[in-house]
Coordinates of C-alpha atoms in Angstrom, one line a residue:
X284 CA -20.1 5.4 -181.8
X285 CA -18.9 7.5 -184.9
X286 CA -20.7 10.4 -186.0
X287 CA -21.0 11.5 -189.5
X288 CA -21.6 15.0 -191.0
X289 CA -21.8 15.8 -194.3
X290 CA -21.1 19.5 -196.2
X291 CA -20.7 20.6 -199.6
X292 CA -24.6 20.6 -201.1
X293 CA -26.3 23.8 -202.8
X294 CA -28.1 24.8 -205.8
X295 CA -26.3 24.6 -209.2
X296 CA -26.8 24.3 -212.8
X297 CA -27.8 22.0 -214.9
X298 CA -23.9 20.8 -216.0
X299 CA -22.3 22.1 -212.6
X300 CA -20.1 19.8 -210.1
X301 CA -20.3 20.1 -206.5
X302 CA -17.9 18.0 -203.7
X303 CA -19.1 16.5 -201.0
X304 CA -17.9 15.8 -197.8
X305 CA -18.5 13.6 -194.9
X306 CA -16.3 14.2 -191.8
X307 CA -15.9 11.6 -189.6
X308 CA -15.2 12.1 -185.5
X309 CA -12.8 9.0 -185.8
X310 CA -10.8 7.4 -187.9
X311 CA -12.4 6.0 -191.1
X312 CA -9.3 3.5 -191.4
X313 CA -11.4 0.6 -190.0
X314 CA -14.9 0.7 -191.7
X315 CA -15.6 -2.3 -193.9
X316 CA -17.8 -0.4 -196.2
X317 CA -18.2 3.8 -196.9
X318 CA -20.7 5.0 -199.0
X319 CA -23.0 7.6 -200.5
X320 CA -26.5 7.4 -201.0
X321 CA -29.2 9.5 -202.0
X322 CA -32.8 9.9 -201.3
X323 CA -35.5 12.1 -203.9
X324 CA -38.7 13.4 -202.1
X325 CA -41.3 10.5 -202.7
X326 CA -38.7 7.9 -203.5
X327 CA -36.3 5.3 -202.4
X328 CA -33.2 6.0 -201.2
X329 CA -30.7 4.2 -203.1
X330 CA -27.1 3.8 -203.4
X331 CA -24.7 5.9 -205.9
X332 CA -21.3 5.0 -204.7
X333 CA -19.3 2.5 -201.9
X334 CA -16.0 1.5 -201.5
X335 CA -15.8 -2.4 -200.2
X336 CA -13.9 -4.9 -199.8
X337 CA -11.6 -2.9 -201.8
X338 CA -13.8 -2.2 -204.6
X339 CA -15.5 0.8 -205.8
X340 CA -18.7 0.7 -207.5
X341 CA -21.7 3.0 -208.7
X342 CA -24.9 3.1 -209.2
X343 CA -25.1 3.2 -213.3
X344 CA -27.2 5.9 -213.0
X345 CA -23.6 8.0 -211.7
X346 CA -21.3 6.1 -213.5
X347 CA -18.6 8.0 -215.2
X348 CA -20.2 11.4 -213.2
X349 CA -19.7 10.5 -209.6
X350 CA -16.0 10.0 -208.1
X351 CA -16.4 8.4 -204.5
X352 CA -12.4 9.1 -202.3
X353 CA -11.3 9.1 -198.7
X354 CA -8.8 11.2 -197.0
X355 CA -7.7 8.9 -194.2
X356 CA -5.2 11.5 -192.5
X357 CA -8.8 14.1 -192.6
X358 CA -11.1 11.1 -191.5
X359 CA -13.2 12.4 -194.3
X360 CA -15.1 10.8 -197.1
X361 CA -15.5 12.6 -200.8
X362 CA -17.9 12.5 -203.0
X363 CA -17.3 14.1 -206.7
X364 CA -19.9 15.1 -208.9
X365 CA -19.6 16.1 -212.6
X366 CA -22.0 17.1 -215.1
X367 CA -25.2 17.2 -213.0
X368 CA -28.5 16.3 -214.1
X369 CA -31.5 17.4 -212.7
X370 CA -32.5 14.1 -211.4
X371 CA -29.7 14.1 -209.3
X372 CA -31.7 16.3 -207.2
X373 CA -31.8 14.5 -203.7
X374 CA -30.3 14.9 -200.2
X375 CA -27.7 12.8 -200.0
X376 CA -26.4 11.1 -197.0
X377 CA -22.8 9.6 -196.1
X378 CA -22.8 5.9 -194.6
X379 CA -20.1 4.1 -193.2
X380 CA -20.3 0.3 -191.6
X381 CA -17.7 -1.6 -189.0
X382 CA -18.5 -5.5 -189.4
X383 CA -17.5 -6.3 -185.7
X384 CA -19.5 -8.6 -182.6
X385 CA -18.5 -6.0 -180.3
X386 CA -17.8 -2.6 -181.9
X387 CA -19.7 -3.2 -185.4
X388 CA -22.2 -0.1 -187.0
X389 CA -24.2 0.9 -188.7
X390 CA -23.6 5.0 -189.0
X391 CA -25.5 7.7 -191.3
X392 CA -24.7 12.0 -191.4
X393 CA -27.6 13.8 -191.5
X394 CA -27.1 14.9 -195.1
X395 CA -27.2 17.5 -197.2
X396 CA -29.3 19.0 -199.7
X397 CA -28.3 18.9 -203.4
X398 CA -30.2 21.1 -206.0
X399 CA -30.1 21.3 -209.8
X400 CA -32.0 23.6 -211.5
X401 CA -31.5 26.4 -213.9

């Protein structure tokens, strides 16, 4: 069992950056897949930034905006934002999976609240 919790959302400006972080209570070394995700009120939730298989990729609604990094020595996942939009207005949730028969996950923080408004 890993348990995620994320930090790092408030209300900013149109324009503003925020980090985000998602702490994890054991090592993140191991996870075949960390991600971001992000869910508006009376929408999906959708993905905005993973790292797998070695990759990173973003939604292209983020692209060039959203900077998704891990800390492995701080078991902690990063998500950057830059230039914010008000549709980026969302709580947004940090997920991480393990791919194993015995020990594999699916895990989700609770998330936080991001805000844009002026």
């Amino acid at each position: 069992q890993v348990q995620l919790v994320e930090s790092g959302g408030g209300l900013v400006q149109p324009g503003g950056s925020l980090r985000l972080s998602c702490a994890a209570s054991r090592s993140i070394f191991s996870f075949n897949s960390m991600g971001w995700y992000r869910q508006a009120p009376g929408k999906q939730r959708e993905l905005v930034a993973i790292i797998t298989g070695g990759s990173t990729n973003y939604a292209d609604s983020v692209k060039g905006r959203f900077t998704i990094s891990t800390d492995n020595a701080k078991n902690t996942i990063y998500l950057h934002i830059n230039t914010l939009k008000p549709e980026d207005t969302a709580v947004y949730y940090c997920n991480a999976k393990l791919y194993s028969m015995k020990y594999g996950g699916d895990y989700w923080g609770q998330g936080t609240q991001v805000t844009v408004s002026s």
